[in-house]
Short mmCIF file of C-alpha atoms in Angstrom, two decimals:
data_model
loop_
_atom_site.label_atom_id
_atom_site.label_comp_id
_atom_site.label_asym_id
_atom_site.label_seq_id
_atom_site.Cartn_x
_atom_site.Cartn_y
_atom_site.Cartn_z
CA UNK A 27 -24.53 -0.27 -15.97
CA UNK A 28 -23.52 -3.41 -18.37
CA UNK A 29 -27.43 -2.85 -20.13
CA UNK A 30 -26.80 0.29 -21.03
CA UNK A 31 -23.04 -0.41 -21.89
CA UNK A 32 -23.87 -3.10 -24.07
CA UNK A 33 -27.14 -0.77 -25.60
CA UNK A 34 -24.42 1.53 -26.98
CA UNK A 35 -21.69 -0.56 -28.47
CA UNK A 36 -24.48 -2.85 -30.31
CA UNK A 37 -25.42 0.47 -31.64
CA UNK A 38 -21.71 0.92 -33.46
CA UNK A 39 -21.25 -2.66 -34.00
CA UNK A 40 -19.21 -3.66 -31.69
CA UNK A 41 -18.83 -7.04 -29.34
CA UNK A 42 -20.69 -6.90 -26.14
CA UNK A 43 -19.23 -6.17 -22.80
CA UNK A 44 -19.51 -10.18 -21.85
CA UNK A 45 -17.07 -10.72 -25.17
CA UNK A 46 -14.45 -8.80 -24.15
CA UNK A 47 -11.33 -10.35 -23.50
CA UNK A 48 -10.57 -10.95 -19.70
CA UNK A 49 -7.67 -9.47 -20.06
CA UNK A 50 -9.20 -6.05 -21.51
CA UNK A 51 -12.72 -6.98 -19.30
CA UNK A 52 -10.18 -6.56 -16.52
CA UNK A 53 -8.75 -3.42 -17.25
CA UNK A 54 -12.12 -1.29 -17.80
CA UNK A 55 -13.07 -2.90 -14.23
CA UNK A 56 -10.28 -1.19 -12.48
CA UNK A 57 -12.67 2.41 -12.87
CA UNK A 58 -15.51 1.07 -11.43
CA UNK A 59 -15.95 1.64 -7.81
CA UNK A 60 -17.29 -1.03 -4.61
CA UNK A 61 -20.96 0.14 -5.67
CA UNK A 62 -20.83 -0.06 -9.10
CA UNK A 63 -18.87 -3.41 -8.98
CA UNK A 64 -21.56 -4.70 -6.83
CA UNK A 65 -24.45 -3.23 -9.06
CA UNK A 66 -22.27 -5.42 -12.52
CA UNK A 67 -22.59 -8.21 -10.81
CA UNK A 68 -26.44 -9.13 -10.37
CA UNK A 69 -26.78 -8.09 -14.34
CA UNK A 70 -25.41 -11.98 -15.27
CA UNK A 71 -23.89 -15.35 -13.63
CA UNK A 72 -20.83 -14.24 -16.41
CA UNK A 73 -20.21 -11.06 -15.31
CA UNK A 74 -20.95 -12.17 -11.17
CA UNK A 75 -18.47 -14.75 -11.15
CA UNK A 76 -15.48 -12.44 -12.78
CA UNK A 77 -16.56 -9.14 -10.94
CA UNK A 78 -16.41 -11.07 -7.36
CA UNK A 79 -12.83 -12.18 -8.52
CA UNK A 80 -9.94 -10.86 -6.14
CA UNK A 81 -7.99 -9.70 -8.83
CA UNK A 82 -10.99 -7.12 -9.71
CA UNK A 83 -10.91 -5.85 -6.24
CA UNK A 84 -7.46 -5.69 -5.16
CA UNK A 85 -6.85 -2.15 -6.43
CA UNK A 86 -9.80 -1.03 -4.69
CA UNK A 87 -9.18 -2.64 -1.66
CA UNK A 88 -5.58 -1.02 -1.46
CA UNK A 89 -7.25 2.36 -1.04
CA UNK A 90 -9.56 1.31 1.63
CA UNK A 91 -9.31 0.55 5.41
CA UNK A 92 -8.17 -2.65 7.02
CA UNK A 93 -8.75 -5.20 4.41
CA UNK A 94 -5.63 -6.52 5.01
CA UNK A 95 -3.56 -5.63 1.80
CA UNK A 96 -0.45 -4.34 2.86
CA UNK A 97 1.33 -1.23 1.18
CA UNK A 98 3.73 -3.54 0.14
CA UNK A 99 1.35 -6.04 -1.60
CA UNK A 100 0.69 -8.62 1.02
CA UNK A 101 -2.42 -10.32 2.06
CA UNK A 102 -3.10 -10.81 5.63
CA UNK A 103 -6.14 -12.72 5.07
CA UNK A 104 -6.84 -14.48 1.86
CA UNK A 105 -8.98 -16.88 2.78
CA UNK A 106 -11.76 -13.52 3.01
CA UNK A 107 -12.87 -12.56 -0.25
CA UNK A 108 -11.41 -8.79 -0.95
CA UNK A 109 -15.22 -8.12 -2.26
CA UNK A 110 -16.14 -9.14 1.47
CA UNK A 111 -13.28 -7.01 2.72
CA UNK A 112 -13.96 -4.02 0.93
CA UNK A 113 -17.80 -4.35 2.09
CA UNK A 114 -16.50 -4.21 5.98
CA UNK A 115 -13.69 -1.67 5.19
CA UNK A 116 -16.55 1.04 4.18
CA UNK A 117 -17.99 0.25 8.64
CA UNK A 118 -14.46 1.28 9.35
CA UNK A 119 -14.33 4.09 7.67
CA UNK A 120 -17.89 4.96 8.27
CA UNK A 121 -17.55 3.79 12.13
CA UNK A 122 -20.65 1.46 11.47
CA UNK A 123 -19.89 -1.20 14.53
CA UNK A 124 -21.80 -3.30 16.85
CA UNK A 125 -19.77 -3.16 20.42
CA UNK A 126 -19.88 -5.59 22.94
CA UNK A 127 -18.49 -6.76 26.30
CA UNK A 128 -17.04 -10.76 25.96
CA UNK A 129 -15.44 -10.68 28.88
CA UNK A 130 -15.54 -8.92 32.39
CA UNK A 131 -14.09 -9.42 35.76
CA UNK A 132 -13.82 -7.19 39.37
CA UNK A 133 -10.50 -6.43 40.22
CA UNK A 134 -8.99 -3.63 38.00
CA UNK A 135 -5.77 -4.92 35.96
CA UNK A 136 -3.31 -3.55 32.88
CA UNK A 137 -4.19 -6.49 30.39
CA UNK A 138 -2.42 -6.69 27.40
CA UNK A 139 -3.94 -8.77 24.20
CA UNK A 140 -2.12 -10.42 21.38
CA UNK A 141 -4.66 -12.05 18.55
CA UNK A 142 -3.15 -14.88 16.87
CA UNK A 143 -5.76 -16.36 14.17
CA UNK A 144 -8.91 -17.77 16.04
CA UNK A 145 -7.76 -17.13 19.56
CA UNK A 146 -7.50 -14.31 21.15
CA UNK A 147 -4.71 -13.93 24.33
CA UNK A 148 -5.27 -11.75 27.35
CA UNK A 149 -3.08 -11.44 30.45
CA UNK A 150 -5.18 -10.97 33.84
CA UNK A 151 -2.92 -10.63 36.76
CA UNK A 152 -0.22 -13.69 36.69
CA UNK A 153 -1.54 -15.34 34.27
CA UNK A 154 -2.08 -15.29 30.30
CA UNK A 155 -5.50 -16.79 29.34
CA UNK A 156 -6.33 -18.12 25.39
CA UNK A 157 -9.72 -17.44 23.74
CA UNK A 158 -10.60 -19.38 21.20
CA UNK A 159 -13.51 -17.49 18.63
CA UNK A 160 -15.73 -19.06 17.00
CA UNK A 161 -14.67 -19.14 13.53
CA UNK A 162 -18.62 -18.01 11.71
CA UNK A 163 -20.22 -15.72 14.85
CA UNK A 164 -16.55 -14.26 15.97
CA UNK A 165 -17.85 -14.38 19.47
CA UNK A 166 -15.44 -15.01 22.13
CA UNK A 167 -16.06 -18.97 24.10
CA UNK A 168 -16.32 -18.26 27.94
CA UNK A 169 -13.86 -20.34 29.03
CA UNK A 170 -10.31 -20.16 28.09
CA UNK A 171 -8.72 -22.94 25.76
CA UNK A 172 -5.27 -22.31 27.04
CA UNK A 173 -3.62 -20.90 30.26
CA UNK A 174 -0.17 -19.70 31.12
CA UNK A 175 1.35 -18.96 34.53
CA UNK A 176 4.42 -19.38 36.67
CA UNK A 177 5.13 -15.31 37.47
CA UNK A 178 4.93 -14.10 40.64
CA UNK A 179 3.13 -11.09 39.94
CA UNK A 180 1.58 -9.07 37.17
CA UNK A 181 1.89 -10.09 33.52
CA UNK A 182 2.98 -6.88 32.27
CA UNK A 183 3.68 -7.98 28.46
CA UNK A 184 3.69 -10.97 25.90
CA UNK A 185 4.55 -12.27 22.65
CA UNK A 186 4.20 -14.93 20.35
CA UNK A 187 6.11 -17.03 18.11
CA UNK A 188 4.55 -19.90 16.59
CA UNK A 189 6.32 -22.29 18.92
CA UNK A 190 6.34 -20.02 22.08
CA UNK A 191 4.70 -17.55 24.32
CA UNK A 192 7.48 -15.03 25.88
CA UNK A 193 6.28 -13.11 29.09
CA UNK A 194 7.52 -10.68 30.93
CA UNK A 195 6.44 -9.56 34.40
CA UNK A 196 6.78 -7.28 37.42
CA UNK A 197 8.58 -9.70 39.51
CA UNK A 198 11.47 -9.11 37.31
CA UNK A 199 11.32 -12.42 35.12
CA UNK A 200 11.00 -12.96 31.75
CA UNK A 201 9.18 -17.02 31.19
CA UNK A 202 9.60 -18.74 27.94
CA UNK A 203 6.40 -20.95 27.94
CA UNK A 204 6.70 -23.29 25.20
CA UNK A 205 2.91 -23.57 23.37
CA UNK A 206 2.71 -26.88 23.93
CA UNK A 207 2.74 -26.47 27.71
CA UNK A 208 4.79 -26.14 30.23
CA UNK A 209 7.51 -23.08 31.00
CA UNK A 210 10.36 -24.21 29.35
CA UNK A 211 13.01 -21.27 30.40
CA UNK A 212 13.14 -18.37 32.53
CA UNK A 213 15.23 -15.74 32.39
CA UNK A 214 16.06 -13.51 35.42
CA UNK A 215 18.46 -10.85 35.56
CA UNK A 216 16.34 -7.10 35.96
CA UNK A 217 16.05 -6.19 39.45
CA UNK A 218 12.67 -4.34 38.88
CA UNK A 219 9.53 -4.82 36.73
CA UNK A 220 9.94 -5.34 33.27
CA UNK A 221 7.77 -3.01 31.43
CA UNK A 222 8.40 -4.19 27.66
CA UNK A 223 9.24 -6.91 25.97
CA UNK A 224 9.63 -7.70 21.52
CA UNK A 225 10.77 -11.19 20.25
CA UNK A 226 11.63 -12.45 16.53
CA UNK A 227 13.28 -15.33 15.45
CA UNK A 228 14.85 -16.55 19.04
CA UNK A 229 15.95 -12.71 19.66
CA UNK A 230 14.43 -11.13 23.24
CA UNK A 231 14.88 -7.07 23.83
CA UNK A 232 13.25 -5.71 27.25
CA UNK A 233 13.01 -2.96 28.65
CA UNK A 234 12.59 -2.36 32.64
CA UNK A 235 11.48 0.17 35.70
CA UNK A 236 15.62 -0.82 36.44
CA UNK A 237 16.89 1.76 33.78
CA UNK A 238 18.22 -1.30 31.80
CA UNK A 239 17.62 -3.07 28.61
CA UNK A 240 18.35 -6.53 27.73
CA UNK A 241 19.14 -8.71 25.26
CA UNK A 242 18.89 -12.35 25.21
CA UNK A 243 18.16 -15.08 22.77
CA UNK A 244 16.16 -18.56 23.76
CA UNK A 245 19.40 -20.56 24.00
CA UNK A 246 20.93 -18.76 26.62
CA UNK A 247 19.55 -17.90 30.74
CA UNK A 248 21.73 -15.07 30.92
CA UNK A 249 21.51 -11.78 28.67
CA UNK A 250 23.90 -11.78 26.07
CA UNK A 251 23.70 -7.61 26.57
CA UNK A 252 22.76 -5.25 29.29
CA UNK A 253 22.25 -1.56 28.29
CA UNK A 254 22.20 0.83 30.86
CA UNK A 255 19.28 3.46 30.15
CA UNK A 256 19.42 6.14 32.70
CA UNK A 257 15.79 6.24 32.36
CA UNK A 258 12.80 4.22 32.95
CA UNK A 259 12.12 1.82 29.80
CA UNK A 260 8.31 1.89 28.64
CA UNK A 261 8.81 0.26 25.09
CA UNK A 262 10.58 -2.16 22.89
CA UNK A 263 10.23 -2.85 19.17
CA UNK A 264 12.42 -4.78 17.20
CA UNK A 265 13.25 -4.07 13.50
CA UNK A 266 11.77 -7.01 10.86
CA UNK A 267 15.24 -6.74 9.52
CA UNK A 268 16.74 -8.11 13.06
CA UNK A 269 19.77 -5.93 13.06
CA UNK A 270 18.59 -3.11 15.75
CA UNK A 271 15.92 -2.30 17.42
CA UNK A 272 14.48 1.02 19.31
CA UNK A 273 13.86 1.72 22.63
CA UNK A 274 11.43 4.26 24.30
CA UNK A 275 11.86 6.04 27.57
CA UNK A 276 10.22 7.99 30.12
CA UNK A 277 11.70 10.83 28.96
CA UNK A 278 12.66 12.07 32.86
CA UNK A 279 16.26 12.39 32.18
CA UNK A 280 18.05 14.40 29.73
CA UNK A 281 18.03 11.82 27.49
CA UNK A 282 16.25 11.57 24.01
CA UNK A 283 13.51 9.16 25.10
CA UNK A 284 13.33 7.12 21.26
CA UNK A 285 17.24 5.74 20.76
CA UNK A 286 17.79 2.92 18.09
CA UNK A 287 20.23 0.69 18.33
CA UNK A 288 22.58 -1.92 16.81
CA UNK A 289 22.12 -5.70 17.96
CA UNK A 290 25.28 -6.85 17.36
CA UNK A 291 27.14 -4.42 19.12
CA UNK A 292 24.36 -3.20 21.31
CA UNK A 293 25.81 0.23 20.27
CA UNK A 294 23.41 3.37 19.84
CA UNK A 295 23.09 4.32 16.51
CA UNK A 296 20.94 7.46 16.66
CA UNK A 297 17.88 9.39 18.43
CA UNK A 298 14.32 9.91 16.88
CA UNK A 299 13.29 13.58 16.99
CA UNK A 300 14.42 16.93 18.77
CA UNK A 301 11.79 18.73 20.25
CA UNK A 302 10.24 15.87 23.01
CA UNK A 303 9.57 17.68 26.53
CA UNK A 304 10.50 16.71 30.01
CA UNK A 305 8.38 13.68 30.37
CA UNK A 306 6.82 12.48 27.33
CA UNK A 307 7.60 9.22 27.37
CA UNK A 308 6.97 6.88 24.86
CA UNK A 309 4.29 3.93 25.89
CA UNK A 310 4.09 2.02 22.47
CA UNK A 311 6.37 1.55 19.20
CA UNK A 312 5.50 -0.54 16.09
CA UNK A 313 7.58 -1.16 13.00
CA UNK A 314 5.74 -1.29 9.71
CA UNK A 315 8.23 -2.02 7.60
CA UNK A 316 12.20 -2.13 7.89
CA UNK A 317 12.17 1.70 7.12
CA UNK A 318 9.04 2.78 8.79
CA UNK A 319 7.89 3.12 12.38
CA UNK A 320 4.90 4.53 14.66
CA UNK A 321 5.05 5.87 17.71
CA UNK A 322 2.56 6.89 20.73
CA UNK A 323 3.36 8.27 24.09
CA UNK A 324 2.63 10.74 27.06
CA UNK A 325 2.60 13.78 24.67
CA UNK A 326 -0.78 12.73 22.97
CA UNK A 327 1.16 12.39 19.19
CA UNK A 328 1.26 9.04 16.76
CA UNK A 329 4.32 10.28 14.64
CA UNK A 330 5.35 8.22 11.51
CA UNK A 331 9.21 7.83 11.41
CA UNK A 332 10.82 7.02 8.16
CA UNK A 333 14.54 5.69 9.14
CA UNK A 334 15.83 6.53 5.44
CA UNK A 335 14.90 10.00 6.06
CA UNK A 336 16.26 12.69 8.57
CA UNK A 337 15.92 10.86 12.11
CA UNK A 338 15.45 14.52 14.11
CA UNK A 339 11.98 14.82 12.50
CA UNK A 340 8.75 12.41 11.80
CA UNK A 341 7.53 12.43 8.36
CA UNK A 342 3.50 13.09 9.74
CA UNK A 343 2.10 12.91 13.27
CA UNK A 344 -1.85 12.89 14.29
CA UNK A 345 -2.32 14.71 17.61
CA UNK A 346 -5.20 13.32 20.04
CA UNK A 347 -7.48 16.31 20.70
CA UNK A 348 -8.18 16.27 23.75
CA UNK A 349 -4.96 15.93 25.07
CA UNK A 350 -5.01 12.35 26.77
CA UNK A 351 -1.86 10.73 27.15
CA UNK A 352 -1.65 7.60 24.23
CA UNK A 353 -1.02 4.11 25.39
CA UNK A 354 -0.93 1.86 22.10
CA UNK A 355 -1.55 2.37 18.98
CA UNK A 356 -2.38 -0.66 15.90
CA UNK A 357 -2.06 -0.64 12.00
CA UNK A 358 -3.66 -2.46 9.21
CA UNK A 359 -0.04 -2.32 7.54
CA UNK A 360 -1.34 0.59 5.08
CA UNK A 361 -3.76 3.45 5.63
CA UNK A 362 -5.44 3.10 9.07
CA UNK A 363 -4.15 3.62 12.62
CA UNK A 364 -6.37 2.79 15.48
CA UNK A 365 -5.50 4.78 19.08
CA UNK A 366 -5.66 4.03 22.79
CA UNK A 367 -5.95 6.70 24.98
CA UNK A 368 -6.06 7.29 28.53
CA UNK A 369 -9.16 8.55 29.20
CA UNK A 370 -12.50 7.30 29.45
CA UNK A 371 -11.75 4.15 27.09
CA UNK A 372 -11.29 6.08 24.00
CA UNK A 373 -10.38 4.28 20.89
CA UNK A 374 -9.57 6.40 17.52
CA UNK A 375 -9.50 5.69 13.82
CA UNK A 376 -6.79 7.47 11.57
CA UNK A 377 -6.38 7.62 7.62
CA UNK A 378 -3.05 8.54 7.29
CA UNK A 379 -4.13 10.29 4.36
CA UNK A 380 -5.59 12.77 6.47
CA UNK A 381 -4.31 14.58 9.85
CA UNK A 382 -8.03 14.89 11.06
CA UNK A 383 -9.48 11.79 13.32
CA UNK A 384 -11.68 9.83 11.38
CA UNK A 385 -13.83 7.84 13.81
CA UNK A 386 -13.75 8.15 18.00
CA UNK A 387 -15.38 5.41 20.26
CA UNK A 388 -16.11 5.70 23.72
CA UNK A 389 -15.94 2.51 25.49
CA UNK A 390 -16.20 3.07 29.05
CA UNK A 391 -19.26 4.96 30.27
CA UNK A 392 -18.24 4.30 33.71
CA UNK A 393 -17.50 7.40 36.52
CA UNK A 394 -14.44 6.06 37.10
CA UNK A 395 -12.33 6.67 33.26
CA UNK A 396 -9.90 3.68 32.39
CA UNK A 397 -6.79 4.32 29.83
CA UNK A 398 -7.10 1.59 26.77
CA UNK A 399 -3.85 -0.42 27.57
CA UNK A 400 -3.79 -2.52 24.60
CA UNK A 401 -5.36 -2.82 20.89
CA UNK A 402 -5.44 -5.36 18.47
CA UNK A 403 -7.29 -5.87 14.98
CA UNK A 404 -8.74 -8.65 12.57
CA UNK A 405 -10.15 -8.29 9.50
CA UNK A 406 -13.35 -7.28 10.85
CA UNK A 407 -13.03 -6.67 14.48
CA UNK A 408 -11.12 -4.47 16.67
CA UNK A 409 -10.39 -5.64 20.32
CA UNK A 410 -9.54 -3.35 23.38
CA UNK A 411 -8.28 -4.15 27.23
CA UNK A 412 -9.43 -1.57 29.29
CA UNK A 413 -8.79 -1.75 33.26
CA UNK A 414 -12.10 -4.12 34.04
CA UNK A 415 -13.44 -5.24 30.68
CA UNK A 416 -12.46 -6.61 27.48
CA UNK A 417 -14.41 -5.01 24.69
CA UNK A 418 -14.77 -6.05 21.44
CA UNK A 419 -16.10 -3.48 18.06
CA UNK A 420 -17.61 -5.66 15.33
CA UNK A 421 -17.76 -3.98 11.99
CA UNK A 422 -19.54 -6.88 9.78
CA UNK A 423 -22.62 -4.71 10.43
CA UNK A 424 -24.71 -4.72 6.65
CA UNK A 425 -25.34 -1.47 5.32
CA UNK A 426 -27.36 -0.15 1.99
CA UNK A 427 -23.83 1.05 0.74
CA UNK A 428 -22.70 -1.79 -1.39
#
């Protein structure tokens, strides 16, 4: 590509691609796609140490899957060069993974997972186990690094701040562990399970079997609001603004099952959407941005909410095709959605550019079919709790595409 670049402006008598300006250098780059990028850079050392600049790839890598720039700009991992990035983001799109199995054990549970740089958190039963992964091979160590306990039954969900780990369980408690060890508040006060639970900056919202949410902050053991629901609550997300948050229900009353609502006065502000039937609850919410939020539930939809748009309809939605109820859904923060679903350890891959699925794994070949309870991503693996087995989806696989 530079040869015969360079073979045509020496012909009119002009400088060679190497002399251009950076600035100008730059600018022609931005046309060039991942292959001919990577083809410029084996023609010189000049040209191979700009081309494998982030700059030159940060356009590129905007349009692609999961490299971790945001639609707003941000880089979730820049310690990966994007050229690296956009090499993995064409497995995603192209499904090109190894899969694996790092962990295993008999007695069938609802783990949840929450990935926080090199280790990886899963509850099992009462207790909340740390995996630390190696940081070259990615593979999960055996034994865990960290352990959290004190419920008295199930872990049903978690969070984590960088100075605590907030659980909440089906005994009804919510335990403030702090990271450094030891549980450093609990806070009792739902009379059931607690099926949900969000956290930001010292604010707690869950949601329980009890019809009630809650709101509490980490200086106080009692809530500072209780919300009566009138319906069983299966989700919690608070907004990155901190001012409300949403709630979803089981959708068995006559009650609009996605409410948001103000945190201050812990008054309801408005419903999402119009049209949800008798029991289509809503298992898993996730804000994107202030303005933006996805959604996944018993009636086998992801919708896209846009909060400074009409609340009684989404903006898009991507229905699962073969009807399986939803359990949690994940986002790379621009184009791609990855599903859970609750049959057979399915696991989809959505551009949001297009209502089609892109990609569908199968995780569990096992008679007996196991819902993916929870999903969580890295740069260049996804990772999926299913009832017996953590599985893991490793997309660093080398191709002949780039």
């Amino acid at each position: 590509l530079a040869e015969d670049f360079n073979k045509e402006v020496v012909g009119t008598g002009t400088m060679l691609l190497t002399q251009l300006p950076e600035d100008v250098l730059y600018q022609v780059l931005l046309y060039l796609g991942a292959k001919d990028l990577g083809r410029l850079s084996q023609v010189s050392k000049s040209l191979h140490g700009f081309v494998n600049r982030d700059a030159v790839w940060k356009k590129l890598a905007k349009e692609c899957l999961n490299t971790g720039i945001t639609r707003n700009g941000t880089d979730i991992y820049p310690d990966i060069p994007l050229k690296e990035r956009v090499r993995i983001a064409q497995n995603w799109f192209n499904g090109v993974c190894k899969s694996s199995l790092p962990l295993k054990w008999k007695t069938k549970l609802l783990p949840w997972l929450q990935l926080d740089m090199d280790v990886l958190y899963i509850s099992q039963a009462a207790h909340i186990r740390g995996y630390h992964l190696d940081r070259d091979s990615k593979k999960l160590r055996r034994s865990p690094s960290e352990i959290y306990s004190g419920h008295q039954g199930d872990v049903c969900r978690f969070v984590l701040s960088d100075s605590h780990l907030i659980s909440a369980g089906s005994d009804g408690n919510i335990l403030v562990h702090s990271r450094r060890g030891g549980v450093s508040l609990r806070l009792s006060g739902h009379s059931q399970e607690v099926n949900c639970l969000d956290s930001k900056d010292g604010l707690i919202i869950s949601g329980s079997r009890d019809r009630t949410a809650r709101v509490w902050t980490l200086s106080s053991y009692s809530p500072r609001a209780t919300i009566a629901m009138f319906d069983r609550v299966w989700s919690v997300a608070i907004s990155p603004t901190l001012s409300s948050f949403v709630t979803g229900t089981a959708c068995c009353e006559n009650f609009f099952p996605l409410r948001i609502w103000d945190v201050e006065r812990s008054a309801c502000l408005c419903h999402l959407g119009s049209d949800f039937r008798r029991g289509a609850g809503v298992l898993d919410i996730l804000f994107e941005s202030p303005f933006q939020l996805l959604t996944c539930g018993y009636d086998t939809f992801v919708r896209l909410w846009d909060l400074r748009l009409s609340p009684q309809r989404c903006v898009m939605e991507w229905e699962e095709p073969h009807d399986s109820t939803l359990y949690c859904i994940q986002t790379d923060g621009n184009n791609m959605i990855a599903s859970g679903s609750s049959l057979y350890g399915v696991v989809r891959l959505w551009d949001k550019r297009q209502t089609k699925c892109l990609q569908v794994f199968q995780l569990s070949r096992d008679a007996a079919s196991s819902p993916v309870y929870c999903l969580r991503l890295s740069s260049s693996h996804l990772y999926a709790a299913l009832a017996s087995a953590l599985h893991s989806l490793d997309f660093r696989q080398n191709t002949t595409s780039s």
